[in-house]
Structure formats: C-alpha cells, structure tokens
XYZ file of N, CA and C in Angstrom:
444
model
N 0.830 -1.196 0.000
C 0.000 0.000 0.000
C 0.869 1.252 0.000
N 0.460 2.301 -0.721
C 0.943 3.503 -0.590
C 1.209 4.123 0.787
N 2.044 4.830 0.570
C 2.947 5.331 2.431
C 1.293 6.187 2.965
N 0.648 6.959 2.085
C -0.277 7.808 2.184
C -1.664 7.707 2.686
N -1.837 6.165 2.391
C -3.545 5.760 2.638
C -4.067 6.061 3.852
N -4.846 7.305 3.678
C -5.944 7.846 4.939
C -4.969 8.347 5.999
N -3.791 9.040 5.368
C -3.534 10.265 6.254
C -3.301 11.546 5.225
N -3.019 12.656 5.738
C -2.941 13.762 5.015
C -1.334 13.680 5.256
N -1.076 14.127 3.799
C 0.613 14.526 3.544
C 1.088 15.767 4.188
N 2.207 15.005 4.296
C 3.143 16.717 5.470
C 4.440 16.751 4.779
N 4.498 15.854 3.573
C 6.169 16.272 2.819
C 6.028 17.510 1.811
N 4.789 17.716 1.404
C 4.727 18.548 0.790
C 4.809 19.862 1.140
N 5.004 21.020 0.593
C 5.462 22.247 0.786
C 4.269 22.939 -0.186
N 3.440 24.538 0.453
C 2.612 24.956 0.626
C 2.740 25.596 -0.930
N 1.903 25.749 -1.879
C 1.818 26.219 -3.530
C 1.229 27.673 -3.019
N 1.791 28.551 -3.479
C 0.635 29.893 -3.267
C 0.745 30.474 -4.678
N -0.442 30.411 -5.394
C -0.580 30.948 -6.268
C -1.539 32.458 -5.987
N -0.982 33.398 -6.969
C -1.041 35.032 -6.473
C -1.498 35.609 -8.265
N -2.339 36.509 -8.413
C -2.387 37.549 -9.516
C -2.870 38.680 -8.704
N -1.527 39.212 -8.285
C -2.339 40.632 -7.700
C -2.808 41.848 -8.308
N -3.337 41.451 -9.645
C -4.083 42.479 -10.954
C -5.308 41.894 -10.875
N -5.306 40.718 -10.431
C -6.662 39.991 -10.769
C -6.249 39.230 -11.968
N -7.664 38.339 -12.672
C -7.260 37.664 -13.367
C -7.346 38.436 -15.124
N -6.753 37.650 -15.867
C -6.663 38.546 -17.535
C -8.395 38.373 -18.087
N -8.642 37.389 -17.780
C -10.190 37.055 -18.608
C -10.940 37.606 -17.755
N -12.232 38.184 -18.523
C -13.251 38.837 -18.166
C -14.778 38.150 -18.392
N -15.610 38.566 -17.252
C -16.910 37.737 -17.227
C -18.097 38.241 -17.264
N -18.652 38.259 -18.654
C -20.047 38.892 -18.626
C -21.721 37.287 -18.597
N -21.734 37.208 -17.569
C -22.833 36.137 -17.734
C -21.923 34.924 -17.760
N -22.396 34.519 -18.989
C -21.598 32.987 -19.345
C -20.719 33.669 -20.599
N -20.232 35.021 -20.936
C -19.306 35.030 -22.171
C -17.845 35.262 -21.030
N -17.132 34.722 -22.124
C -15.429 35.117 -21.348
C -14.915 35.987 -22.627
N -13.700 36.524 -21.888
C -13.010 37.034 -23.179
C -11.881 36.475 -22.420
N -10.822 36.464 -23.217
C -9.310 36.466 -22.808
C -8.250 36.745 -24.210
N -7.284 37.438 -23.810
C -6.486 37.478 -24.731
C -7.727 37.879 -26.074
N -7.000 37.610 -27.080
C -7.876 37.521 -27.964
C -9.232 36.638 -28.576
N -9.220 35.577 -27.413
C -10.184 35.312 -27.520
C -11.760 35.715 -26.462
N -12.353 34.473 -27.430
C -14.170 34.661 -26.590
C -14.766 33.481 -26.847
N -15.346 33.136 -25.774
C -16.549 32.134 -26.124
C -17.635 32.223 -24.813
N -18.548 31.325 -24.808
C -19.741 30.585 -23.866
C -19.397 29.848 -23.208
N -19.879 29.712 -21.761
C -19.986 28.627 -20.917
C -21.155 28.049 -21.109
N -21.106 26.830 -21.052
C -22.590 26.214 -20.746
C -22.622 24.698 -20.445
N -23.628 24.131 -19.949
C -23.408 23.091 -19.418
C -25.245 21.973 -19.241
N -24.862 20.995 -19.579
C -25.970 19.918 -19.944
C -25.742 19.077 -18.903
N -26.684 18.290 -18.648
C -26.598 17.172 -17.836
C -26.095 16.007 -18.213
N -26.023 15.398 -19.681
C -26.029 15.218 -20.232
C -24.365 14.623 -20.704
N -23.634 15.978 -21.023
C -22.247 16.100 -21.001
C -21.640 17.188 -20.632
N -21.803 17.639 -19.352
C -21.606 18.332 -18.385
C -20.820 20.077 -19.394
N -19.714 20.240 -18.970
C -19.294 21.231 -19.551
C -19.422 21.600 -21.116
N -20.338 22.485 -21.749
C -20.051 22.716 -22.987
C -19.713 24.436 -23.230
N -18.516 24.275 -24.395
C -18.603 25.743 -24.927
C -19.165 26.161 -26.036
N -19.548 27.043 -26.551
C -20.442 27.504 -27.621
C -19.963 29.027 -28.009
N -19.416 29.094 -29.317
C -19.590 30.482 -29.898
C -17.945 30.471 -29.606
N -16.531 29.687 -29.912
C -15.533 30.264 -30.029
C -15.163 30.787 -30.572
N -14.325 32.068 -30.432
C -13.791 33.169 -31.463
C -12.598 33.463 -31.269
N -12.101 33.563 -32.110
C -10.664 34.320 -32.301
C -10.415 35.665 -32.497
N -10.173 36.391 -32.197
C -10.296 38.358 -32.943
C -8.801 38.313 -33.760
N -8.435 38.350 -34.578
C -7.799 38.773 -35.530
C -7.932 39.790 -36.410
N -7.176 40.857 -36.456
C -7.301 42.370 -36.841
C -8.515 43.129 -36.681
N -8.615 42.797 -35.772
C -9.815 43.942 -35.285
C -11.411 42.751 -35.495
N -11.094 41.581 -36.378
C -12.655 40.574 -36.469
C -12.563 39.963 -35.951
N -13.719 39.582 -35.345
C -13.908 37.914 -34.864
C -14.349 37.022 -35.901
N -13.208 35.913 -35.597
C -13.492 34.968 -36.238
C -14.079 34.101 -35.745
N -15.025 32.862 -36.405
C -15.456 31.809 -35.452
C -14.454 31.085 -35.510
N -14.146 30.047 -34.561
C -13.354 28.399 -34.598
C -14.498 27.377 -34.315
N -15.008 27.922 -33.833
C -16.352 26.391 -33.379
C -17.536 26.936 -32.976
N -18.639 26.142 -33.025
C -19.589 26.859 -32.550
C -20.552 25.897 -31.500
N -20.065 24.713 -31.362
C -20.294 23.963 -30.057
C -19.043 23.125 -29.679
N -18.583 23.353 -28.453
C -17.480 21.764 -28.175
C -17.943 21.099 -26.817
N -18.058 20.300 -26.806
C -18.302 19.055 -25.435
C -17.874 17.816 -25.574
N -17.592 17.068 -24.164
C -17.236 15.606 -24.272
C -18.131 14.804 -25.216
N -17.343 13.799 -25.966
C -17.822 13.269 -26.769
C -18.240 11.905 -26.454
N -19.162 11.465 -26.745
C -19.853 10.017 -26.347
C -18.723 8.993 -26.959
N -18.544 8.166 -25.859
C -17.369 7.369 -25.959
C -17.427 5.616 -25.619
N -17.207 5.234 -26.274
C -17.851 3.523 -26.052
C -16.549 2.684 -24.873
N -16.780 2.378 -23.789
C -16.167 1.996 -22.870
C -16.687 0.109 -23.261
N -15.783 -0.328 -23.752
C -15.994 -2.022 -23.845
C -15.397 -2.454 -22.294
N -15.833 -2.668 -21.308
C -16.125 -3.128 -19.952
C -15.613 -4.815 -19.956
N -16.155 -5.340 -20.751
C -16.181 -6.953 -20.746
C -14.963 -7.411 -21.655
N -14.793 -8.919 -21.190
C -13.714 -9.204 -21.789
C -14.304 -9.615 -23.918
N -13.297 -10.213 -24.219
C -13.619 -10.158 -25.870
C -14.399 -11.441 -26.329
N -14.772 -12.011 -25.473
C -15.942 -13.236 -25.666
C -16.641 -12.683 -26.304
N -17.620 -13.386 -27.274
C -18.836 -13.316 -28.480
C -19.477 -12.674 -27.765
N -20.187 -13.037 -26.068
C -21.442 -13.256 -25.374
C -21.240 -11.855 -24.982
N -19.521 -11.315 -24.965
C -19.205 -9.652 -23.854
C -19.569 -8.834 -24.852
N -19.662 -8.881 -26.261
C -19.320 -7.905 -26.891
C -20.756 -6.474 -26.813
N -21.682 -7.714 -26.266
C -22.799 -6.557 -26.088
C -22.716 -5.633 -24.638
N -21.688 -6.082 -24.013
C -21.880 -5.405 -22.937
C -20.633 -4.237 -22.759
N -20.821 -3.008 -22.733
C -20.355 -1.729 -23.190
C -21.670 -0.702 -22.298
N -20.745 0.389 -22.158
C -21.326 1.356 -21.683
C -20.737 2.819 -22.455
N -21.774 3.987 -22.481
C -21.880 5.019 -23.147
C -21.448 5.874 -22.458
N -20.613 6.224 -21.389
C -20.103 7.051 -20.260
C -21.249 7.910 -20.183
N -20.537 9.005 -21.131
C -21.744 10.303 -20.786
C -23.152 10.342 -20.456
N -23.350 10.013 -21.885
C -25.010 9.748 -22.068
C -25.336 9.029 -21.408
N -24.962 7.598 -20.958
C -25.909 6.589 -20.001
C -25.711 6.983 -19.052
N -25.217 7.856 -18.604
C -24.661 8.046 -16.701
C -24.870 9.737 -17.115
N -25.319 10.355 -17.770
C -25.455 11.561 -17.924
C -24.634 12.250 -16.625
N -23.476 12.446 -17.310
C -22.222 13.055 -16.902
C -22.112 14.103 -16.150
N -22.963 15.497 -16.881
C -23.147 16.514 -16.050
C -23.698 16.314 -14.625
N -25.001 15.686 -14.764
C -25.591 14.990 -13.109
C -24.516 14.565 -12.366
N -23.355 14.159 -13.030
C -22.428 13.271 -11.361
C -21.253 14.909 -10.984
N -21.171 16.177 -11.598
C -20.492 16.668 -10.683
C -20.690 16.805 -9.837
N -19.573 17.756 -9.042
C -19.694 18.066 -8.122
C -19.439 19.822 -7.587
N -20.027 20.069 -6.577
C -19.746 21.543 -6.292
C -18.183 21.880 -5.749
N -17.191 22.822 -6.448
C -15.686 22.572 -6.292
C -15.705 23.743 -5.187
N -14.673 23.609 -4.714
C -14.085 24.475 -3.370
C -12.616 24.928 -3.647
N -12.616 26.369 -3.534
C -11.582 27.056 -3.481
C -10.288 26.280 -2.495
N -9.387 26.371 -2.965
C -8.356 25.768 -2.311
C -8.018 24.419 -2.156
N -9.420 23.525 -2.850
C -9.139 22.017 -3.162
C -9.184 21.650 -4.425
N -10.319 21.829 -4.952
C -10.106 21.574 -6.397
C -10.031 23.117 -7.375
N -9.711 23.780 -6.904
C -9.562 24.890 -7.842
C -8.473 26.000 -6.974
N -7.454 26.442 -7.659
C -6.256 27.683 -7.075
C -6.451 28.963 -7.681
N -5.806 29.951 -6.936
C -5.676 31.190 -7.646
C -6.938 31.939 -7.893
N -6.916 32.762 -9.215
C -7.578 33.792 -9.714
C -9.177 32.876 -9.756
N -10.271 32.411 -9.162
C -10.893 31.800 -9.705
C -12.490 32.368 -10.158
N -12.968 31.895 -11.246
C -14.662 31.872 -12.364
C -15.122 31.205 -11.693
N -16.141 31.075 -11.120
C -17.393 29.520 -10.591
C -18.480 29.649 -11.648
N -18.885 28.723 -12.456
C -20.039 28.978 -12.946
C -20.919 27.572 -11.992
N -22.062 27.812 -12.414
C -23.107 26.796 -12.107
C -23.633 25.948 -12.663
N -24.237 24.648 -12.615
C -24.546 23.596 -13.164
C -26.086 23.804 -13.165
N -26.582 23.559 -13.958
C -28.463 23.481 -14.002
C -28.661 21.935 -14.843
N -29.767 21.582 -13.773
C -29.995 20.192 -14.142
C -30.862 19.816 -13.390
N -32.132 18.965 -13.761
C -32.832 18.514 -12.895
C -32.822 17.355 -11.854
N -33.948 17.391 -11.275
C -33.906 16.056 -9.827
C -34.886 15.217 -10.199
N -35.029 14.028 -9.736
C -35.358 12.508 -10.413
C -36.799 12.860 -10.444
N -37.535 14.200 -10.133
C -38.930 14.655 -10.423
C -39.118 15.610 -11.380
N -38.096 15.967 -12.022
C -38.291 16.929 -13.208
C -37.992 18.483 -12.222
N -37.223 18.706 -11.302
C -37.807 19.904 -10.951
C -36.172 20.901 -11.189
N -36.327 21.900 -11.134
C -34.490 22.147 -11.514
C -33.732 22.029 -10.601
N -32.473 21.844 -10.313
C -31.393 21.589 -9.271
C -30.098 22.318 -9.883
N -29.808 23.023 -8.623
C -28.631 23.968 -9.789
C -26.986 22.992 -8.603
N -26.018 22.467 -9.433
C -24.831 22.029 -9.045
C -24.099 23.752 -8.990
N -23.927 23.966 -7.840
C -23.599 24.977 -7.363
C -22.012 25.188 -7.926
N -20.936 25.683 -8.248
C -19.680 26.035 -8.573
C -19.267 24.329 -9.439
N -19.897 24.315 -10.127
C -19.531 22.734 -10.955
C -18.860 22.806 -11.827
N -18.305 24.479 -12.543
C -17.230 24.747 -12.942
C -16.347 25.144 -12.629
N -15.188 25.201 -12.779
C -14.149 26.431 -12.299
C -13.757 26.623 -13.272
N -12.889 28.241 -13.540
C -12.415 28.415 -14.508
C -10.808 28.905 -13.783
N -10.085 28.969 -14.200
C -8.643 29.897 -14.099
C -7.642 29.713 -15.313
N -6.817 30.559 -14.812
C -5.613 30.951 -15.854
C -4.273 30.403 -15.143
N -3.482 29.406 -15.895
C -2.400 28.818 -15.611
C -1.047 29.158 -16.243
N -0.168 29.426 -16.241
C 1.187 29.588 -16.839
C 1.727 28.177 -16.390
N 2.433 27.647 -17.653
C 2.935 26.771 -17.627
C 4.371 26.505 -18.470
N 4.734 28.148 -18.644
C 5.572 28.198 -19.519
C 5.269 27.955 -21.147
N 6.499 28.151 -22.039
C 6.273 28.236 -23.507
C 5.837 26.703 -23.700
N 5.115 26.853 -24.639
C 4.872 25.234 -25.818
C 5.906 24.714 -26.693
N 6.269 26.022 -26.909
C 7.631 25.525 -28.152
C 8.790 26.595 -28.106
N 9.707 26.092 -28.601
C 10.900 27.047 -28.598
C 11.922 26.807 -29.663
C-alpha cells in the first residue's frame, strides 16, 4: 500500500498561487473574453461542460473556430472479448449523464488562484431544476512556452 492511505501529507510544501491584478479574462454572464479570444460557458446534464460560440479576434474581427465543443460520447468495452461480452459496453456520458455526477468545487481544493465559478443546471429525479452549485471552475495557468 501507498505510504499515504488515509492520512494527510506533510512532505509537501505549501503552492501559493497570487495575480495581484486579478485575473486577464473577463466575465459577462456565461461570455469570457481572454487574450484575444471569446466564447460561452454552458453546461448539460447530459455532457456536463459545454462551450459555444468560439472566437478568435484577428485584426480587429472575430473569427469563429467552433460553434459547439463538449465531451464526446465514448464507447467503454467493460467486458472481456468473448462473443457473449461484446454486447456489454457502456456510453459514459449519455448513459450516466455526466453533467448529473459533478460536483460543487471548493476554493483551495479543487480549484487555485484567480478563480470563475459557474453553475450547473440540471434537474432532480422529479423533473424539478437543481442547480450544481460552482460545478465549474475556470482559471488561468502559466505553464511556460509550448515551443521554442
């Protein structure tokens, strides 16, 4: 077993992430801007996080790049490769409607720094609405260059 199981770590040393400008992207509703770009937040039960309406601004236009992106329905073969397994597979998203299993995130555990919360809307096993409270986070990471 791992040195770790069901205690909290003490080798580690404390991360403080800081933007004392605040963060670069800006939030009107569900639009962001950053840098030169823009798009939509939005989110299904369905397949939880979607964006809608990406743009690029290049010389003064926006361009589109996409105009919906979300997780894509994905065939999980579960069973081994017997004749009898091959029917048995699951649809992640869609059969377990994905968005329904987040969860509401918390500053300082699952999300650092400069942070966006958006909200989850989705209903309860009676049709009625249920909002997943901070089921997004958003922030801005430096991770250094891509290429050089």
């Amino acid at each position: 077993l791992p040195k770790y199981v069901g205690e909290a770590r003490t080798d580690l040393k404390p991360i403080s992430i800081t933007q004392p400008e605040g963060a670069s992207f800006t939030v009107t509703g569900n639009h962001v801007r950053w840098a030169d770009w823009s798009f939509r937040v939005g989110f299904t039960p369905r397949e939880g996080l979607v964006l809608h309406q990406l743009k690029f601004r290049n010389k003064g236009v926006d361009r589109p790049v996409l105009n919906r992106a979300s997780l894509s329905e994905m065939v999980v073969p579960y069973g081994d490769t017997a004749p009898v397994q091959a029917k048995k597979n699951a649809f992640d998203s869609g059969e377990y409607n994905i968005g329904n299993l987040a969860n509401s995130l918390t500053l300082g555990c699952d999300c650092l720094g400069e942070i966006k919360y958006f909200d989850g809307i989705t209903a309860d096993s009676h049709g009625n609405p249920l909002t997943i409270e901070n089921a997004i986070c958003m922030h801005e990471e430096d991770d250094s260059i891509l290429w050089k």
